[in-house]
Amino acid sequence: MHKKLTAMMLMLALMPAAASAFGIKDYHKEVMTGDNGKVECAACHGDAKRKTIPDAAACEACHGTPADVAEMTKRADPHDINVEPNPHDSLHYGTDLPCTYCHMEHKESKVYCNQCHEFQYPDMKR
């Protein structure tokens, strides 16, 4: 009984540290940090549980609509075979692919299209 109680107390003591251990990408820290110096999870997750995937509206609030992002990342010549395609205006998905398929805040972002293709996207913030 004593061992179980000790283990439980230790787990409770470590919970706040674990909650703050989720990494945030440097380019989002300023936006997501509140006046109190703490990360505001609600900035992306809203009132949902912390481990839920943010709604696309949270991304759009800062980055614009999928059409806006596609316009910002469009290629000068979309038919140039030497240039990788616009990842935000996919031949397969158009602008409908959810942001979170590639962009992840708490772990390394990955190119969703690379499940079948071999794109580099060197300017992608990972």
PDB file of C-alpha atoms in Angstrom:
ATOM      1  CA  MET A   1       0.000   0.000   0.000  1.00  0.00           C
ATOM      2  CA  HIS A   2       2.820   2.392   0.935  1.00  0.00           C
ATOM      3  CA  LYS A   3       4.570   1.768  -2.418  1.00  0.00           C
ATOM      4  CA  LYS A   4       1.387   2.504  -4.354  1.00  0.00           C
ATOM      5  CA  LEU A   5       0.808   5.732  -2.426  1.00  0.00           C
ATOM      6  CA  THR A   6       4.418   6.820  -2.945  1.00  0.00           C
ATOM      7  CA  ALA A   7       4.216   6.074  -6.674  1.00  0.00           C
ATOM      8  CA  MET A   8       0.959   7.998  -6.936  1.00  0.00           C
ATOM      9  CA  MET A   9       2.396  11.023  -5.115  1.00  0.00           C
ATOM     10  CA  LEU A  10       5.459  10.989  -7.366  1.00  0.00           C
ATOM     11  CA  MET A  11       3.276  10.829 -10.466  1.00  0.00           C
ATOM     12  CA  LEU A  12       1.187  13.780  -9.279  1.00  0.00           C
ATOM     13  CA  ALA A  13       4.303  15.785  -8.486  1.00  0.00           C
ATOM     14  CA  LEU A  14       5.684  15.250 -11.989  1.00  0.00           C
ATOM     15  CA  MET A  15       2.477  16.055 -13.875  1.00  0.00           C
ATOM     16  CA  PRO A  16       3.010  19.839 -14.127  1.00  0.00           C
ATOM     17  CA  ALA A  17       6.543  19.256 -15.416  1.00  0.00           C
ATOM     18  CA  ALA A  18       5.259  16.819 -18.012  1.00  0.00           C
ATOM     19  CA  ALA A  19       2.544  19.229 -19.112  1.00  0.00           C
ATOM     20  CA  SER A  20       5.061  21.988 -19.735  1.00  0.00           C
ATOM     21  CA  ALA A  21       7.512  19.641 -21.451  1.00  0.00           C
ATOM     22  CA  PHE A  22       5.682  19.783 -24.787  1.00  0.00           C
ATOM     23  CA  GLY A  23       8.003  21.626 -27.093  1.00  0.00           C
ATOM     24  CA  ILE A  24       6.835  24.597 -29.085  1.00  0.00           C
ATOM     25  CA  LYS A  25       8.542  25.710 -32.244  1.00  0.00           C
ATOM     26  CA  ASP A  26      10.518  28.918 -31.795  1.00  0.00           C
ATOM     27  CA  TYR A  27       8.530  30.805 -34.420  1.00  0.00           C
ATOM     28  CA  HIS A  28       5.302  30.211 -32.455  1.00  0.00           C
ATOM     29  CA  LYS A  29       6.566  30.879 -28.910  1.00  0.00           C
ATOM     30  CA  GLU A  30       5.901  34.621 -29.017  1.00  0.00           C
ATOM     31  CA  VAL A  31       2.360  34.141 -30.299  1.00  0.00           C
ATOM     32  CA  MET A  32       1.453  31.356 -27.877  1.00  0.00           C
ATOM     33  CA  THR A  33       2.986  32.762 -24.719  1.00  0.00           C
ATOM     34  CA  GLY A  34       0.618  34.742 -22.530  1.00  0.00           C
ATOM     35  CA  ASP A  35       1.343  37.816 -20.437  1.00  0.00           C
ATOM     36  CA  ASN A  36       2.033  35.500 -17.501  1.00  0.00           C
ATOM     37  CA  GLY A  37       4.948  33.906 -19.405  1.00  0.00           C
ATOM     38  CA  LYS A  38       3.153  30.581 -19.766  1.00  0.00           C
ATOM     39  CA  VAL A  39       2.203  28.896 -23.013  1.00  0.00           C
ATOM     40  CA  GLU A  40      -1.480  29.295 -23.748  1.00  0.00           C
ATOM     41  CA  CYS A  41      -2.558  25.925 -25.151  1.00  0.00           C
ATOM     42  CA  ALA A  42      -5.974  27.421 -25.912  1.00  0.00           C
ATOM     43  CA  ALA A  43      -4.360  29.573 -28.625  1.00  0.00           C
ATOM     44  CA  CYS A  44      -4.500  26.497 -30.877  1.00  0.00           C
ATOM     45  CA  HIS A  45      -6.530  23.921 -29.028  1.00  0.00           C
ATOM     46  CA  GLY A  46      -9.320  26.243 -27.884  1.00  0.00           C
ATOM     47  CA  ASP A  47     -11.413  24.820 -25.083  1.00  0.00           C
ATOM     48  CA  ALA A  48     -10.857  21.258 -26.289  1.00  0.00           C
ATOM     49  CA  LYS A  49      -8.693  18.810 -24.399  1.00  0.00           C
ATOM     50  CA  ARG A  50      -5.024  19.593 -24.774  1.00  0.00           C
ATOM     51  CA  LYS A  51      -4.202  16.458 -26.751  1.00  0.00           C
ATOM     52  CA  THR A  52      -6.810  17.035 -29.443  1.00  0.00           C
ATOM     53  CA  ILE A  53      -5.776  18.120 -32.926  1.00  0.00           C
ATOM     54  CA  PRO A  54      -6.438  21.843 -33.354  1.00  0.00           C
ATOM     55  CA  ASP A  55      -9.303  22.848 -35.594  1.00  0.00           C
ATOM     56  CA  ALA A  56      -8.289  24.310 -38.954  1.00  0.00           C
ATOM     57  CA  ALA A  57      -9.875  27.610 -37.884  1.00  0.00           C
ATOM     58  CA  ALA A  58      -7.084  27.993 -35.308  1.00  0.00           C
ATOM     59  CA  CYS A  59      -4.460  27.841 -38.069  1.00  0.00           C
ATOM     60  CA  GLU A  60      -6.517  30.134 -40.308  1.00  0.00           C
ATOM     61  CA  ALA A  61      -6.779  32.773 -37.592  1.00  0.00           C
ATOM     62  CA  CYS A  62      -3.076  33.556 -38.037  1.00  0.00           C
ATOM     63  CA  HIS A  63      -2.117  32.108 -41.411  1.00  0.00           C
ATOM     64  CA  GLY A  64      -5.226  32.798 -43.489  1.00  0.00           C
ATOM     65  CA  THR A  65      -7.498  30.443 -45.379  1.00  0.00           C
ATOM     66  CA  PRO A  66      -6.142  27.460 -47.314  1.00  0.00           C
ATOM     67  CA  ALA A  67      -6.631  29.517 -50.494  1.00  0.00           C
ATOM     68  CA  ASP A  68      -4.573  32.356 -48.963  1.00  0.00           C
ATOM     69  CA  VAL A  69      -1.736  29.986 -48.053  1.00  0.00           C
ATOM     70  CA  ALA A  70      -1.845  28.372 -51.500  1.00  0.00           C
ATOM     71  CA  GLU A  71      -1.557  31.822 -53.064  1.00  0.00           C
ATOM     72  CA  MET A  72       1.431  32.713 -50.836  1.00  0.00           C
ATOM     73  CA  THR A  73       3.246  29.497 -51.787  1.00  0.00           C
ATOM     74  CA  LYS A  74       2.332  29.325 -55.466  1.00  0.00           C
ATOM     75  CA  ARG A  75       5.071  28.606 -57.943  1.00  0.00           C
ATOM     76  CA  ALA A  76       6.107  31.089 -60.628  1.00  0.00           C
ATOM     77  CA  ASP A  77       5.640  28.395 -63.256  1.00  0.00           C
ATOM     78  CA  PRO A  78       3.531  25.510 -61.954  1.00  0.00           C
ATOM     79  CA  HIS A  79       4.426  23.477 -65.068  1.00  0.00           C
ATOM     80  CA  ASP A  80       8.195  23.667 -64.479  1.00  0.00           C
ATOM     81  CA  ILE A  81       9.206  20.060 -63.780  1.00  0.00           C
ATOM     82  CA  ASN A  82      12.371  21.281 -62.021  1.00  0.00           C
ATOM     83  CA  VAL A  83      10.345  22.963 -59.277  1.00  0.00           C
ATOM     84  CA  GLU A  84       8.498  20.995 -56.625  1.00  0.00           C
ATOM     85  CA  PRO A  85       4.733  21.501 -56.689  1.00  0.00           C
ATOM     86  CA  ASN A  86       2.892  23.850 -54.372  1.00  0.00           C
ATOM     87  CA  PRO A  87       2.234  21.719 -51.269  1.00  0.00           C
ATOM     88  CA  HIS A  88      -0.756  23.876 -50.352  1.00  0.00           C
ATOM     89  CA  ASP A  89      -2.467  23.375 -53.719  1.00  0.00           C
ATOM     90  CA  SER A  90      -1.980  19.689 -54.390  1.00  0.00           C
ATOM     91  CA  LEU A  91      -2.791  17.993 -57.666  1.00  0.00           C
ATOM     92  CA  HIS A  92      -4.548  15.307 -55.617  1.00  0.00           C
ATOM     93  CA  TYR A  93      -6.209  17.319 -52.818  1.00  0.00           C
ATOM     94  CA  GLY A  94      -6.299  20.914 -54.009  1.00  0.00           C
ATOM     95  CA  THR A  95      -6.426  23.104 -50.892  1.00  0.00           C
ATOM     96  CA  ASP A  96      -8.422  20.543 -48.868  1.00  0.00           C
ATOM     97  CA  LEU A  97      -5.582  18.729 -47.088  1.00  0.00           C
ATOM     98  CA  PRO A  98      -5.701  19.583 -43.348  1.00  0.00           C
ATOM     99  CA  CYS A  99      -2.740  21.640 -42.093  1.00  0.00           C
ATOM    100  CA  THR A 100      -1.972  19.051 -39.416  1.00  0.00           C
ATOM    101  CA  TYR A 101      -1.217  16.345 -41.984  1.00  0.00           C
ATOM    102  CA  CYS A 102       2.168  18.032 -42.472  1.00  0.00           C
ATOM    103  CA  HIS A 103       2.570  20.726 -39.824  1.00  0.00           C
ATOM    104  CA  MET A 104       2.995  19.581 -36.232  1.00  0.00           C
ATOM    105  CA  GLU A 105       3.755  21.819 -33.302  1.00  0.00           C
ATOM    106  CA  HIS A 106       4.978  19.357 -30.719  1.00  0.00           C
ATOM    107  CA  LYS A 107       7.048  17.077 -32.940  1.00  0.00           C
ATOM    108  CA  GLU A 108       8.864  17.224 -36.266  1.00  0.00           C
ATOM    109  CA  SER A 109       6.687  18.233 -39.195  1.00  0.00           C
ATOM    110  CA  LYS A 110       6.677  15.909 -42.186  1.00  0.00           C
ATOM    111  CA  VAL A 111       5.679  16.159 -45.823  1.00  0.00           C
ATOM    112  CA  TYR A 112       2.475  14.124 -46.138  1.00  0.00           C
ATOM    113  CA  CYS A 113       2.958  13.773 -49.900  1.00  0.00           C
ATOM    114  CA  ASN A 114       6.197  11.877 -49.266  1.00  0.00           C
ATOM    115  CA  GLN A 115       4.231   8.745 -48.490  1.00  0.00           C
ATOM    116  CA  CYS A 116       4.239   8.308 -52.279  1.00  0.00           C
ATOM    117  CA  HIS A 117       6.586  11.039 -53.579  1.00  0.00           C
ATOM    118  CA  GLU A 118      10.080  12.243 -52.676  1.00  0.00           C
ATOM    119  CA  PHE A 119       9.736  16.006 -52.333  1.00  0.00           C
ATOM    120  CA  GLN A 120      12.328  17.994 -50.377  1.00  0.00           C
ATOM    121  CA  TYR A 121      10.630  21.327 -49.601  1.00  0.00           C
ATOM    122  CA  PRO A 122      13.858  22.712 -48.076  1.00  0.00           C
ATOM    123  CA  ASP A 123      12.154  25.892 -46.820  1.00  0.00           C
ATOM    124  CA  MET A 124       9.600  23.966 -44.742  1.00  0.00           C
ATOM    125  CA  LYS A 125       9.887  24.822 -41.076  1.00  0.00           C
ATOM    126  CA  ARG A 126      10.238  21.479 -39.359  1.00  0.00           C
TER     127      ARG A 126
END
